[in-house]
Amino acid sequence: MVSCYRVQLRSFLPMPMRPILGAQLRRIHSVVAATVTDKEVVLYYKGILDMRAISRFIRQFEDKRGVKKENRDALDASVYRREAILSVGGFILMNILRKTNPGFYDSVLLARRLFTLFIARRFIRNGIMGLLEDRRANADTLTATAVIASVLSGKPESSLTLLALSNGAEMLTEYAAEKARSQISGLLKLDQRDVWIIENGKERKVPVESLKPGDYIAVHLGEKICVDGKVVSGNAAVNQASITGESNPAIKQQGSAVYAGSVIEAGDLVILVEKVGDDTSLAQIIHLVEEAQTRRAPVQNFADKMANMLVPVSFIGAAIVYGATKDWQRVLNLLFIDFSCGLKLSTATAISAAIGVAAKQGILIKGGNYIENLSSIDTVVLDKTGTITIGVPQISHIETAKGISDKELILLAASAEMHSVHPLAVAIQKYVRDNKWETPPHETSSTVVARGMKATVPPFETYSGGDVLVGSRRFMEEEGVDNVPVTVPATWGKNILFVAKNREYIGFLTIQDPVRPGMKKTLNRMRRIGVDEVIMLTGDSKEVAADVAHAMDIDGYHAEILPEDKANYVMELQQRGNVMMVGDGINDAPALAFADIGVSLGGQKTDIAAESAAITIRSEDPDKLFDALQIGRQTMRVINQNFTATILVNSTAMLLGALGRISPLWAAVIHNTATLAVVLNSVRILGPGINIFR
């Protein structure tokens, strides 16, 4: 039974902090789901939950990441706008007063000073708190020092314009960042309030929240599926891009799996509800994306350290300039220019945008640290079955003896293999179903270990039955079957099943696991962007592995290996490069965990493979592997651009300011414009056509 626990928030949590708190709470063993709003935290849990410990954890998070509710407006873009207007208005009023009534202007120096300090109160408060709590100066410390210096020099109005620019820039930066966050959250939004439930053969509209596993719902053209389930009846073309990232609709019919967030573009479906709410695939994706925001990339930590180191440089530079020139205008130039904002935003906004756009494409990256790793991958290791191949054996060739039809051969083999779960037997049974044939029953059937199947099949349709043998050539020879082909060159590297009736050879089947469509193209595209080596690891036979490796132009392969061998090979490759391991099964889990980047590919992956992987791709499209590498490389290019622009622009502005070639006004304009440009450049990762100011 799932219980609910609510905790009212005492402080205001900024928007970016809410998913972080939610992700941390969901790591607690008993917690099933967690949502964080501006007012409260709602926990859904099973079993026993330590309420006091939970409340204490939330309070500690509030104390560290939140602000008092009375200070909430300090984080609102509209407040930045108000402060900017007050600054500009005060500056204009003071200058008008200075020109029209100089005497009165001089007499209200104290009022001018107090007004300036009021406008700068947020910068002063944050600057002082940085010194007291973190024991180091921050960007706001620089701004506060500049304002106080202008006030003490008797020209408080000179800093008003600078404050207006700072508030204006922060307003635009916050607005852009919030729009970017909205774009990301909107990618995965369910936005479906009601659903048609089927009761006693009739449809009735009910809230989505009232659904439970075992219910039957109807979903019609244009409606969004809000549960995970299985199609009971109907046919439809379903857009499931929110789950798999694939733009082409998937055809769903009886027995097909469907996922929350998918949209019916043609047809209608009746669905058996299996998962609802936070148990759905869409909810899990959202939780993964939210949690990913909490895992920082090394480049983020580097940017923060570098930013903190450069703040004292501005103070030292200002002190040197004052000592050499005694010019307060030049000092203000250096104090109003800092590297902190640009460097920190250059990484945080880019990483956040990358995780969001990857999720839109069906690529779930579990942390910003993996974004950075993706950019340096030069070796790709792939499992064969279920990764390079589709993981579903199929009949690829049928050859019959004289007088025997394909249908007779297949149905005799299918009858013998009717109750077998061997992959080769499954391939035969699938072929029968796909052709809408009916498998004839057998009278007896038995398995001969490592050889094949024996069965007695009575006459069926227009065909005579008999004693049927299905298996290897060796099996045929042991059973005294004559005329079995000795070599079949066209089937080298494939699984061959020979079929005999009444000890007479009647034909053979070749069964193979087809290569994923587009896999070879994907590997070639990877090579063009910097992947030097592609290796295949498989537990399959050397003959089959050689066949696949040759077809894919793979650089090297290792066959007939155990799961632990895969992990060892990955670690060996890491000695000379950065390795991305791609797999889908339990046997791939150790290698996925040891690789620099582990990728779980495909919707049929095992849970343990997905858990071990740094990246989960729900699509069967191998091109998503290339997309993941591209996202990593593009993100790091953007971050490097941001780094370069921030350092070059601000350094140039500081130099010009120290030389007295620009005024404090223009120093502030250059600095704040550079910071805003960093945010806008990062938002480009979200893709073409995204207008954050719309």
XYZ file of C-alpha atoms in Angstrom:
694
model
C 0.000 0.000 0.000
C 1.274 3.439 -0.963
C 1.012 6.195 1.667
C 1.368 9.945 1.342
C 3.357 12.377 3.500
C 3.353 16.164 3.070
C 5.877 18.687 4.373
C 5.145 22.408 4.155
C 8.102 24.498 3.044
C 9.202 27.350 5.303
C 11.405 28.937 2.648
C 11.172 29.623 -1.049
C 13.060 27.137 -3.204
C 14.221 28.541 -6.542
C 12.922 26.607 -9.547
C 16.236 24.861 -10.339
C 16.488 23.559 -6.748
C 13.108 21.790 -6.678
C 13.984 18.870 -8.983
C 17.273 18.455 -7.129
C 15.446 18.025 -3.806
C 12.927 15.678 -5.461
C 15.713 13.537 -6.936
C 17.503 13.264 -3.589
C 14.305 12.257 -1.780
C 13.534 9.551 -4.362
C 16.842 7.885 -3.492
C 15.447 7.019 -0.058
C 14.555 3.309 -0.036
C 10.887 3.543 0.993
C 10.050 6.545 -1.212
C 8.168 5.653 -4.402
C 7.708 9.186 -5.748
C 8.355 12.780 -4.677
C 7.088 16.108 -5.987
C 8.271 19.544 -4.908
C 6.200 22.672 -5.465
C 6.691 26.260 -4.325
C 4.708 25.491 -1.160
C 5.232 21.875 -0.147
C 6.946 18.526 -0.619
C 4.694 15.528 -1.298
C 6.135 12.046 -0.697
C 4.560 8.721 -1.717
C 6.083 5.742 0.065
C 5.651 2.065 0.871
C 6.304 0.520 4.264
C 7.846 2.562 7.066
C 9.228 6.075 6.648
C 11.156 8.009 9.288
C 9.120 11.234 9.226
C 11.421 13.133 11.574
C 14.503 12.282 9.523
C 12.723 13.288 6.313
C 11.584 16.605 7.767
C 15.054 17.293 9.126
C 16.605 16.555 5.712
C 14.156 18.912 3.964
C 14.827 21.687 6.501
C 18.579 21.330 6.019
C 18.109 21.530 2.255
C 15.962 24.644 2.688
C 18.564 26.289 4.902
C 21.279 25.637 2.343
C 19.484 26.172 -0.996
C 16.389 28.232 -0.184
C 15.723 31.852 0.685
C 13.335 33.358 3.178
C 9.891 33.927 1.757
C 10.143 37.652 2.287
C 13.228 37.590 0.012
C 11.508 35.552 -2.674
C 11.136 38.482 -5.003
C 14.891 38.805 -5.227
C 14.863 35.798 -7.561
C 12.007 36.957 -9.756
C 12.756 38.464 -13.168
C 10.015 41.014 -12.612
C 11.844 42.302 -9.530
C 15.059 42.670 -11.490
C 13.060 44.733 -13.957
C 11.619 46.886 -11.171
C 15.049 47.491 -9.663
C 16.438 48.421 -13.076
C 13.623 50.950 -13.645
C 14.163 52.468 -10.196
C 17.892 52.778 -10.894
C 17.405 54.498 -14.244
C 14.616 56.685 -12.885
C 16.727 57.747 -9.915
C 19.682 58.535 -12.175
C 17.555 60.712 -14.488
C 15.910 62.502 -11.559
C 19.260 63.274 -9.898
C 20.739 64.653 -13.103
C 17.677 66.827 -13.728
C 17.891 68.092 -10.151
C 21.635 68.775 -10.493
C 21.076 70.940 -13.570
C 17.933 72.761 -12.426
C 18.717 73.273 -8.723
C 22.390 72.603 -7.910
C 22.092 73.934 -4.380
C 19.287 71.644 -3.405
C 21.043 68.792 -5.208
C 24.132 69.236 -3.009
C 22.030 69.484 0.128
C 20.412 66.070 -0.355
C 23.683 64.140 -0.626
C 22.676 61.888 2.256
C 19.344 61.033 0.583
C 21.130 60.277 -2.695
C 23.529 57.976 -0.882
C 20.758 56.148 0.966
C 18.735 55.723 -2.238
C 21.745 54.204 -4.020
C 22.436 51.856 -1.117
C 18.757 50.824 -1.150
C 18.946 49.876 -4.835
C 22.166 47.955 -4.158
C 20.872 46.199 -1.045
C 20.704 42.756 -2.645
C 24.274 42.960 -3.952
C 25.524 44.197 -0.574
C 23.687 41.486 1.352
C 24.885 38.657 -0.923
C 28.422 40.059 -0.952
C 28.593 40.191 2.840
C 27.068 36.690 3.190
C 29.702 35.354 0.810
C 32.432 36.743 3.030
C 30.827 35.483 6.238
C 29.581 32.032 5.172
C 31.982 31.024 2.403
C 34.913 33.054 3.757
C 35.677 34.383 0.293
C 34.591 37.233 -1.944
C 32.121 36.615 -4.769
C 30.803 38.575 -7.746
C 28.301 40.450 -5.585
C 31.126 41.415 -3.234
C 32.781 43.178 -6.164
C 29.573 45.008 -7.103
C 28.870 45.987 -3.491
C 32.421 47.322 -3.110
C 32.021 49.388 -6.286
C 28.725 50.869 -5.076
C 30.085 51.689 -1.627
C 33.167 53.286 -3.215
C 31.003 55.547 -5.407
C 28.878 56.516 -2.380
C 31.910 57.384 -0.274
C 33.416 59.405 -3.118
C 30.320 61.647 -3.076
C 29.028 60.499 -6.500
C 26.444 57.835 -5.660
C 24.477 58.460 -8.847
C 27.434 57.208 -10.918
C 26.710 53.677 -9.734
C 22.951 53.896 -10.357
C 23.317 53.327 -14.071
C 25.662 50.478 -13.385
C 23.110 48.941 -11.011
C 20.442 49.374 -13.668
C 22.577 47.461 -16.151
C 23.326 44.717 -13.640
C 19.660 44.300 -12.711
C 18.646 44.425 -16.359
C 21.209 41.814 -17.334
C 20.177 39.553 -14.455
C 16.539 39.987 -15.475
C 17.299 38.866 -19.046
C 19.589 36.063 -17.863
C 16.998 34.722 -15.414
C 14.286 35.040 -18.053
C 16.372 33.154 -20.612
C 17.350 30.430 -18.138
C 13.750 29.989 -16.982
C 12.572 29.765 -20.584
C 15.224 27.144 -21.215
C 14.052 25.168 -18.173
C 10.474 25.462 -19.391
C 11.506 24.165 -22.794
C 13.155 21.178 -21.144
C 10.225 20.360 -18.849
C 7.773 20.850 -21.698
C 9.539 18.167 -23.710
C 8.271 15.516 -21.340
C 4.917 16.943 -20.256
C 1.952 14.565 -20.166
C -0.744 17.274 -20.151
C -3.747 14.907 -20.121
C -6.359 15.400 -17.416
C -9.161 13.020 -18.422
C -9.390 9.585 -20.006
C -12.149 7.290 -21.355
C -12.532 4.274 -19.068
C -14.499 1.255 -20.317
C -16.991 -0.198 -17.848
C -19.673 -2.707 -18.801
C -18.935 -2.088 -22.468
C -19.492 1.661 -22.193
C -17.019 4.543 -22.224
C -17.010 7.069 -19.382
C -14.723 10.055 -18.905
C -12.820 10.011 -15.610
C -9.767 11.859 -14.210
C -6.425 10.287 -15.041
C -5.614 10.074 -11.315
C -8.486 7.607 -10.767
C -7.001 4.924 -13.049
C -5.475 1.779 -11.610
C -3.757 -1.289 -13.085
C -6.270 -3.694 -14.573
C -8.599 -0.993 -15.926
C -9.503 -0.817 -19.610
C -9.388 2.529 -21.400
C -10.201 3.760 -24.891
C -7.900 6.228 -26.625
C -9.062 7.916 -29.818
C -7.536 9.852 -32.687
C -5.542 12.877 -31.501
C -5.602 11.868 -27.822
C -2.555 11.248 -25.641
C -2.010 7.893 -23.968
C -1.571 8.543 -20.243
C -0.643 5.051 -19.007
C 1.709 2.206 -19.801
C -0.224 -0.809 -20.992
C -0.993 -3.388 -23.648
C -3.333 -3.076 -26.637
C -6.407 -5.283 -26.266
C -8.071 -4.315 -29.539
C -7.830 -1.778 -32.332
C -5.141 -0.577 -34.717
C -3.426 2.793 -34.599
C -0.393 4.770 -35.694
C 1.164 6.074 -32.491
C 3.740 8.842 -32.123
C 5.932 7.763 -29.195
C 8.713 10.294 -29.723
C 8.561 11.351 -26.053
C 9.681 7.839 -25.087
C 11.876 6.638 -27.938
C 12.722 9.881 -29.733
C 11.601 8.352 -33.044
C 9.657 10.747 -35.232
C 7.978 8.065 -37.362
C 4.739 6.694 -35.874
C 4.750 3.111 -34.614
C 1.944 0.764 -35.660
C 0.146 -0.642 -32.623
C -2.218 -3.586 -32.671
C -3.421 -6.351 -30.351
C -0.626 -7.348 -27.969
C 1.535 -4.267 -28.636
C 2.985 -2.335 -25.710
C 2.113 1.366 -25.419
C 3.607 4.069 -23.218
C 2.395 7.181 -21.434
C 3.139 10.343 -23.387
C 2.452 8.745 -26.794
C -0.132 10.331 -29.116
C -2.507 8.527 -31.470
C -2.149 10.018 -34.944
C -4.471 7.570 -36.711
C -6.936 4.943 -35.481
C -8.291 4.007 -32.045
C -7.117 1.653 -29.301
C -8.493 -0.188 -26.297
C -5.706 -0.550 -23.736
C -5.272 -2.703 -20.643
C -3.733 -0.445 -17.987
C -0.527 -1.868 -16.490
C 1.245 1.160 -14.987
C -0.077 4.555 -13.909
C 1.289 7.774 -12.445
C 4.881 7.643 -11.257
C 5.250 4.020 -12.345
C 4.983 4.847 -16.052
C 7.951 5.016 -18.392
C 7.375 8.748 -18.909
C 7.482 9.447 -15.160
C 10.690 7.450 -14.843
C 12.225 9.447 -17.683
C 11.283 12.708 -15.978
C 12.774 11.514 -12.693
C 15.980 10.465 -14.462
C 16.283 13.856 -16.159
C 15.676 15.668 -12.881
C 18.243 13.556 -11.078
C 20.738 14.057 -13.889
C 20.721 17.785 -13.139
C 22.224 17.011 -9.720
C 25.287 15.220 -11.095
C 27.859 17.822 -11.985
C 30.355 17.454 -14.772
C 34.060 17.946 -13.925
C 34.076 20.980 -16.204
C 31.395 22.564 -13.976
C 33.540 22.128 -10.896
C 36.506 23.548 -12.797
C 34.470 26.596 -13.865
C 33.316 27.247 -10.286
C 36.858 26.974 -8.893
C 38.238 29.215 -11.616
C 35.494 31.795 -11.049
C 36.171 31.883 -7.301
C 39.913 32.241 -7.915
C 39.450 35.204 -10.266
C 37.350 37.324 -7.893
C 40.384 38.257 -5.757
C 42.213 39.127 -8.999
C 39.673 41.898 -9.608
C 40.219 43.270 -6.098
C 44.000 43.155 -6.472
C 43.765 44.827 -9.872
C 41.532 47.553 -8.463
C 43.968 48.161 -5.580
C 46.916 48.406 -7.972
C 45.063 50.816 -10.261
C 44.023 53.012 -7.334
C 47.553 53.063 -5.989
C 48.968 54.056 -9.358
C 46.321 56.536 -10.546
C 44.106 57.526 -7.565
C 41.327 57.485 -10.187
C 38.061 56.158 -8.740
C 36.533 55.806 -12.227
C 39.205 53.308 -13.218
C 38.773 51.468 -9.939
C 35.045 51.192 -10.546
C 35.771 49.729 -13.984
C 37.615 46.817 -12.440
C 35.121 46.276 -9.645
C 32.146 46.140 -12.004
C 33.778 43.510 -14.203
C 34.064 39.935 -12.988
C 34.426 36.499 -14.509
C 32.284 34.654 -12.000
C 28.816 34.844 -13.567
C 29.940 34.102 -17.110
C 32.147 31.138 -16.156
C 29.534 29.473 -13.949
C 26.679 30.006 -16.383
C 28.820 28.865 -19.308
C 28.719 25.282 -18.037
C 25.525 24.987 -15.991
C 23.153 26.228 -18.679
C 24.844 24.210 -21.442
C 24.810 20.934 -19.464
C 21.170 21.422 -18.445
C 20.121 22.132 -22.034
C 22.038 19.080 -23.307
C 20.327 16.698 -20.854
C 16.944 18.124 -21.831
C 17.399 17.903 -25.585
C 18.817 14.372 -25.260
C 15.708 13.301 -23.321
C 13.557 14.694 -26.122
C 15.346 12.365 -28.528
C 14.845 9.327 -26.311
C 18.400 9.444 -24.930
C 18.410 9.444 -21.125
C 21.754 10.727 -19.853
C 22.014 10.146 -16.121
C 24.295 13.067 -15.258
C 26.221 16.073 -16.504
C 29.458 14.192 -15.885
C 28.554 11.786 -18.700
C 28.002 14.681 -21.106
C 31.655 15.584 -20.766
C 32.741 11.942 -21.154
C 30.735 11.636 -24.379
C 32.788 14.382 -25.997
C 36.045 12.419 -25.667
C 34.936 8.918 -26.727
C 37.321 7.408 -29.314
C 36.603 3.673 -28.894
C 33.171 2.040 -29.232
C 32.600 -1.529 -28.010
C 29.370 -3.291 -28.957
C 27.669 -6.484 -27.891
C 26.394 -8.502 -30.867
C 23.079 -10.121 -30.009
C 20.408 -7.521 -29.395
C 22.781 -4.619 -30.081
C 24.385 -4.994 -33.491
C 21.652 -7.469 -34.341
C 17.984 -7.054 -33.464
C 18.068 -10.001 -31.038
C 15.178 -11.869 -32.704
C 16.242 -14.868 -34.863
C 14.381 -15.164 -38.175
C 14.217 -17.657 -41.014
C 16.418 -16.270 -43.762
C 16.402 -19.114 -46.300
C 14.358 -22.234 -47.088
C 15.540 -25.026 -49.348
C 13.443 -28.119 -50.005
C 13.922 -31.511 -51.671
C 12.019 -32.374 -54.824
C 8.281 -32.659 -54.257
C 8.314 -30.824 -50.928
C 6.791 -27.324 -50.600
C 8.071 -24.583 -48.316
C 4.834 -24.706 -46.334
C 5.039 -28.456 -45.722
C 8.646 -28.204 -44.583
C 7.931 -25.306 -42.216
C 4.786 -26.815 -40.687
C 6.467 -30.165 -40.042
C 9.346 -28.400 -38.316
C 6.938 -26.147 -36.403
C 4.955 -29.139 -35.164
C 8.107 -30.818 -33.866
C 9.260 -27.573 -32.223
C 5.798 -26.567 -30.966
C 6.631 -26.611 -27.261
C 10.294 -25.624 -27.481
C 11.502 -22.235 -26.234
C 14.839 -22.437 -28.026
C 15.477 -19.256 -30.088
C 15.610 -21.315 -33.306
C 12.257 -22.895 -32.495
C 10.813 -19.476 -31.698
C 11.942 -18.256 -35.141
C 10.033 -21.101 -36.825
C 6.908 -20.475 -34.762
C 7.078 -16.756 -35.594
C 7.301 -17.536 -39.313
C 4.123 -19.631 -39.034
C 2.255 -16.869 -37.212
C 3.395 -14.195 -39.661
C 2.018 -16.270 -42.554
C -1.237 -16.917 -40.615
C -0.788 -20.668 -40.827
C -1.884 -23.135 -38.176
C 0.725 -25.432 -36.658
C -0.417 -29.087 -36.885
C -0.428 -30.946 -33.568
C 2.028 -33.791 -32.983
C 1.331 -37.114 -31.357
C 4.706 -37.284 -29.630
C 7.669 -34.952 -29.327
C 11.021 -35.230 -27.542
C 14.239 -33.304 -27.310
C 17.604 -34.850 -28.106
C 20.095 -32.721 -26.194
C 22.594 -30.849 -28.399
C 21.117 -32.506 -31.457
C 17.508 -31.526 -32.196
C 13.892 -32.664 -31.962
C 12.033 -35.903 -32.692
C 8.286 -35.922 -33.279
C 5.459 -37.964 -34.730
C 3.120 -35.774 -36.770
C -0.214 -37.139 -38.100
C -1.461 -36.131 -41.579
C -2.617 -32.508 -41.821
C -4.278 -30.386 -44.483
C -3.198 -31.959 -47.776
C 0.119 -33.252 -46.440
C 1.120 -36.652 -45.130
C 2.615 -36.780 -41.696
C 5.271 -39.122 -40.358
C 8.265 -39.347 -38.040
C 9.949 -35.945 -38.172
C 13.530 -35.053 -37.293
C 14.668 -31.424 -36.935
C 18.253 -30.579 -36.054
C 21.913 -30.531 -37.053
C 23.558 -32.471 -39.883
C 25.283 -34.620 -37.275
C 21.855 -35.443 -35.833
C 20.665 -36.478 -39.285
C 23.677 -38.700 -39.838
C 23.276 -40.366 -36.425
C 19.641 -41.121 -37.250
C 20.557 -42.662 -40.587
C 19.176 -39.896 -42.854
C 20.663 -40.006 -46.361
C 21.388 -37.260 -48.901
C 21.994 -34.516 -46.340
C 24.045 -31.684 -47.919
C 27.621 -31.806 -46.696
C 28.404 -28.121 -47.211
C 26.172 -25.157 -47.681
C 28.494 -22.184 -48.450
C 25.662 -19.674 -48.743
C 24.699 -20.308 -45.144
C 28.175 -20.078 -43.592
C 27.967 -18.283 -40.268
C 24.222 -18.942 -39.936
C 22.249 -21.497 -37.961
C 21.107 -24.449 -40.096
C 18.247 -26.795 -39.232
C 17.872 -29.886 -41.373
C 14.467 -31.577 -41.602
C 13.755 -35.237 -42.344
C 10.516 -37.252 -42.581
C 10.534 -41.015 -42.159
C 14.358 -40.973 -42.318
C 14.300 -39.154 -45.677
C 15.905 -35.719 -46.067
C 13.276 -33.146 -47.167
C 15.079 -29.792 -46.816
C 16.760 -27.308 -44.513
C 16.194 -23.879 -42.974
C 18.751 -21.194 -42.235
C 18.033 -18.990 -39.263
C 19.916 -15.864 -38.383
C 19.640 -12.832 -36.165
C 19.423 -9.915 -38.647
C 21.633 -6.882 -38.240
C 19.834 -3.752 -37.063
C 18.870 -1.597 -40.019
C 21.186 1.395 -40.190
C 23.815 -0.020 -37.807
C 26.624 0.010 -40.370
C 25.748 3.577 -41.386
C 25.812 4.614 -37.729
C 29.260 3.117 -37.187
C 30.580 4.940 -40.255
C 29.116 8.236 -39.011
C 30.785 7.684 -35.639
C 34.142 7.233 -37.333
C 33.726 10.524 -39.163
C 33.372 12.460 -35.896
C 36.371 10.984 -34.130
C 35.768 7.329 -33.190
C 39.006 5.512 -34.058
C 38.137 1.915 -33.223
C 34.961 -0.219 -33.212
C 35.143 -3.562 -31.386
C 32.516 -6.328 -31.092
C 32.256 -8.637 -28.067
C 30.001 -11.705 -28.142
C 29.430 -15.053 -26.516
C 28.370 -16.441 -29.910
C 30.493 -18.748 -32.059
C 33.565 -17.530 -33.902
C 31.960 -18.318 -37.265
C 28.878 -16.216 -36.564
C 30.984 -13.405 -35.050
C 33.303 -13.348 -38.067
C 30.336 -13.140 -40.423
C 28.809 -10.165 -38.575
C 32.161 -8.387 -38.113
C 32.908 -8.679 -41.818
C 29.465 -7.387 -42.796
C 29.792 -4.384 -40.433
C 33.454 -3.567 -41.286
C 34.235 -3.816 -37.576
C 37.878 -3.265 -36.630
C 38.088 -6.271 -34.313
C 36.029 -8.833 -32.428
C 36.217 -11.386 -29.615
C 33.880 -14.379 -29.684
C 32.834 -17.154 -27.287
C 33.587 -14.968 -24.242
C 31.982 -14.809 -20.808
C 30.419 -11.669 -19.212
C 33.481 -11.107 -17.024
C 35.660 -11.354 -20.142
C 33.722 -8.449 -21.674
C 34.535 -6.288 -18.660
C 38.225 -7.256 -18.867
C 38.383 -6.366 -22.558
C 36.788 -2.983 -21.831
C 39.371 -2.245 -19.134
C 42.198 -3.226 -21.519
C 40.862 -0.835 -24.158
C 40.680 1.943 -21.564
C 44.468 1.798 -21.319
C 44.699 3.455 -24.745
C 41.439 5.392 -25.102
C 38.047 6.474 -23.806
C 35.551 3.635 -24.198
C 31.821 3.610 -24.821
C 30.267 0.173 -24.273
C 26.894 -0.560 -25.879
C 24.813 -3.533 -24.745
C 21.342 -4.684 -23.804
C 21.488 -7.839 -21.664
C 22.446 -9.129 -18.228
C 25.725 -10.433 -19.636
C 26.643 -6.872 -20.673
C 26.096 -5.296 -17.237
C 29.703 -5.638 -15.915
C 31.183 -4.142 -19.092
C 28.622 -1.323 -19.076
C 29.553 -0.459 -15.510
C 33.338 -0.434 -16.146
C 33.241 1.590 -19.406
C 33.754 5.367 -19.463
C 30.247 5.507 -20.914
C 27.878 2.538 -20.735
C 24.913 2.681 -23.112
C 21.851 0.462 -22.884
C 20.294 0.329 -26.353
C 16.763 -0.732 -27.260
C 13.362 -1.184 -25.730
C 13.979 -4.882 -24.979
C 16.924 -4.229 -22.674
C 17.062 -5.851 -19.245
C 16.598 -3.788 -16.089
C 20.089 -4.650 -14.852
C 21.613 -3.442 -18.131
C 19.705 -0.169 -17.905
C 20.732 0.259 -14.264
C 24.416 -0.355 -15.052
C 24.449 2.043 -17.997
C 25.203 5.757 -17.849
C 22.909 6.329 -20.831
C 19.643 4.562 -21.626
C 18.261 4.673 -25.171
C 14.718 3.378 -25.448
C 14.662 3.448 -29.227
C 15.751 0.538 -31.434
C 17.321 3.035 -33.846
C 21.135 2.708 -33.697
C 21.518 6.266 -34.992
C 20.703 7.421 -31.450
C 24.250 6.325 -30.537
C 25.615 8.847 -33.009
C 23.188 11.481 -31.703
C 24.455 10.931 -28.143
C 28.070 11.441 -29.227
C 27.069 14.548 -31.160
C 25.257 16.032 -28.163
C 28.340 15.510 -25.999
C 30.679 17.057 -28.548
C 28.373 19.980 -29.333
C 27.871 20.740 -25.642
C 31.599 20.862 -24.942
C 32.129 23.065 -28.026
C 29.535 25.483 -26.650
C 31.138 25.407 -23.182
C 34.569 26.107 -24.665
C 33.086 28.973 -26.695
C 31.530 30.358 -23.524
C 34.797 30.039 -21.613
C 36.776 31.765 -24.347
C 34.261 34.572 -24.847
C 33.915 35.235 -21.100
C 37.651 35.432 -20.460
C 38.543 37.406 -23.603
C 35.709 39.943 -23.385
C 36.038 40.585 -19.660
C 39.857 40.696 -19.765
C 39.741 43.222 -22.612
C 37.189 45.317 -20.738
C 39.325 45.246 -17.575
C 42.406 46.326 -19.514
C 40.558 49.184 -21.210
C 39.028 50.177 -17.886
C 42.397 50.197 -16.111
C 43.835 52.386 -18.869
C 40.888 54.768 -18.578
C 39.806 54.178 -22.169
C 36.226 53.334 -21.182
C 33.884 54.643 -18.509
C 32.415 52.507 -15.725
C 29.150 52.611 -17.634
C 30.646 50.926 -20.669
C 32.569 48.476 -18.496
C 29.291 47.335 -16.975
C 27.619 47.193 -20.407
C 30.373 44.954 -21.797
C 30.438 42.657 -18.753
C 26.673 42.137 -18.521
C 26.260 41.713 -22.271
C 28.935 38.999 -22.243
C 27.158 37.161 -19.420
C 23.825 37.267 -21.228
C 25.472 36.101 -24.460
C 26.812 33.026 -22.643
C 23.294 32.022 -21.597
C 21.882 32.580 -25.075
C 24.703 30.565 -26.645
C 24.005 27.651 -24.283
C 20.307 27.716 -25.092
C 21.198 27.036 -28.748
C 21.781 23.422 -27.732
C 18.021 23.022 -27.374
C 17.887 23.119 -31.153
C 17.054 25.341 -34.098
C 13.843 27.239 -34.039
C 13.685 27.664 -30.264
C 12.938 31.240 -29.323
C 13.408 31.762 -25.609
C 11.924 35.255 -25.777
C 8.649 34.064 -27.260
